[in-house]
Amino acid sequence: MKIQHALGAATVLAALAAPAASDDQTTAPAEHILDVDQLFATTCGYCHASAGREAGKGPQLMNTARSDDFIRNRIKNGKEGAMPAFGRSFSDADIDRIIAYIRALKPQ
């Protein structure tokens, strides 16, 4: 009897885990959209004060004269002893959103 219960439970679990025949992948998985405001309020804000508007442990980002390519490279590869590399953490689209955020920064 114990074996039949175990087999029955295993069958139910397998059925729940398997995709249904009608689940034919007609919808694409939702793309994750990075919340850059939240990112700067937490992670980036640790070094770039006031969400990038002021210098902190890292430089002020608002009104930076650095090129988009420079910023992209710095985000991806970091700077030894100053900024960690985030190239494995963010997609190119995420980095584009971060750069757009930096470019849109205005004084509060």
Short mmCIF file of C-alpha atoms in Angstrom, two decimals:
data_model
loop_
_atom_site.label_atom_id
_atom_site.label_comp_id
_atom_site.label_asym_id
_atom_site.label_seq_id
_atom_site.Cartn_x
_atom_site.Cartn_y
_atom_site.Cartn_z
CA MET A 1 0.00 0.00 0.00
CA LYS A 2 2.86 2.40 0.83
CA ILE A 3 4.45 1.70 -2.55
CA GLN A 4 1.18 2.39 -4.38
CA HIS A 5 0.82 5.75 -2.56
CA ALA A 6 4.40 6.68 -3.38
CA LEU A 7 3.93 5.72 -7.03
CA GLY A 8 0.65 7.61 -7.19
CA ALA A 9 2.22 10.72 -5.68
CA ALA A 10 5.17 10.47 -8.07
CA THR A 11 2.79 10.19 -11.04
CA VAL A 12 0.84 13.26 -9.95
CA LEU A 13 4.03 15.27 -9.44
CA ALA A 14 5.36 14.21 -12.85
CA ALA A 15 2.09 15.20 -14.50
CA LEU A 16 2.15 18.61 -12.84
CA ALA A 17 5.76 19.21 -13.81
CA ALA A 18 5.30 18.20 -17.45
CA PRO A 19 3.93 20.84 -19.83
CA ALA A 20 0.41 20.25 -21.00
CA ALA A 21 -0.14 19.34 -24.65
CA SER A 22 -1.97 22.64 -25.17
CA ASP A 23 1.04 24.60 -23.85
CA ASP A 24 2.65 24.83 -27.28
CA GLN A 25 4.95 27.77 -26.50
CA THR A 26 2.76 30.26 -28.38
CA THR A 27 3.80 33.06 -26.05
CA ALA A 28 7.39 34.19 -25.72
CA PRO A 29 8.83 34.60 -22.25
CA ALA A 30 8.48 38.13 -20.93
CA GLU A 31 11.64 40.18 -21.34
CA HIS A 32 13.07 41.42 -18.06
CA ILE A 33 13.22 45.21 -18.05
CA LEU A 34 15.82 46.63 -15.71
CA ASP A 35 14.47 49.14 -13.18
CA VAL A 36 17.32 51.64 -13.39
CA ASP A 37 15.79 53.97 -10.79
CA GLN A 38 15.79 51.10 -8.30
CA LEU A 39 19.31 50.08 -9.35
CA PHE A 40 20.64 53.57 -8.64
CA ALA A 41 18.67 53.80 -5.40
CA THR A 42 20.43 50.66 -4.20
CA THR A 43 23.52 49.29 -5.91
CA CYS A 44 24.92 52.25 -7.87
CA GLY A 45 23.92 54.76 -5.23
CA TYR A 46 26.42 53.23 -2.83
CA CYS A 47 29.19 54.99 -4.75
CA HIS A 48 27.38 57.49 -6.97
CA ALA A 49 25.59 59.68 -4.42
CA SER A 50 22.10 61.10 -4.85
CA ALA A 51 21.33 58.53 -7.57
CA GLY A 52 24.31 59.68 -9.62
CA ARG A 53 23.72 63.40 -9.22
CA GLU A 54 26.62 63.96 -6.82
CA ALA A 55 30.10 62.56 -6.28
CA GLY A 56 30.41 59.99 -3.53
CA LYS A 57 32.95 57.19 -3.45
CA GLY A 58 32.54 57.31 -7.22
CA PRO A 59 32.23 60.32 -9.54
CA GLN A 60 29.15 62.40 -10.20
CA LEU A 61 27.42 61.03 -13.30
CA MET A 62 25.01 63.86 -13.98
CA ASN A 63 26.36 66.10 -16.77
CA THR A 64 29.33 63.82 -17.39
CA ALA A 65 31.48 64.68 -20.39
CA ARG A 66 32.34 60.99 -20.87
CA SER A 67 31.14 59.36 -24.09
CA ASP A 68 28.51 56.63 -24.16
CA ASP A 69 31.23 54.20 -25.29
CA PHE A 70 33.39 55.14 -22.29
CA ILE A 71 30.47 54.65 -19.89
CA ARG A 72 29.52 51.34 -21.54
CA ASN A 73 33.10 50.10 -21.24
CA ARG A 74 33.37 51.20 -17.61
CA ILE A 75 30.11 49.44 -16.68
CA LYS A 76 31.16 46.24 -18.46
CA ASN A 77 34.81 46.13 -17.43
CA GLY A 78 34.99 48.28 -14.31
CA LYS A 79 38.14 50.03 -13.14
CA GLU A 80 40.60 48.19 -10.95
CA GLY A 81 40.46 49.44 -7.39
CA ALA A 82 37.57 51.78 -8.13
CA MET A 83 34.56 50.15 -9.78
CA PRO A 84 33.61 46.49 -10.17
CA ALA A 85 32.89 45.07 -13.62
CA PHE A 86 29.21 44.45 -14.32
CA GLY A 87 29.56 42.97 -17.81
CA ARG A 88 28.18 39.62 -16.70
CA SER A 89 25.36 41.20 -14.73
CA PHE A 90 23.78 43.37 -17.40
CA SER A 91 22.79 42.79 -21.00
CA ASP A 92 23.66 45.35 -23.68
CA ALA A 93 20.03 46.54 -23.52
CA ASP A 94 20.37 46.99 -19.74
CA ILE A 95 23.53 49.03 -20.20
CA ASP A 96 21.75 51.17 -22.81
CA ARG A 97 19.03 51.86 -20.21
CA ILE A 98 21.67 52.78 -17.61
CA ILE A 99 23.34 55.20 -20.04
CA ALA A 100 19.96 56.75 -20.91
CA TYR A 101 19.30 57.18 -17.18
CA ILE A 102 22.67 58.91 -16.70
CA ARG A 103 22.05 61.22 -19.66
CA ALA A 104 18.60 62.17 -18.31
CA LEU A 105 19.80 63.05 -14.80
CA LYS A 106 18.73 66.52 -13.66
CA PRO A 107 19.29 68.31 -10.35
CA GLN A 108 16.68 67.62 -7.70
#
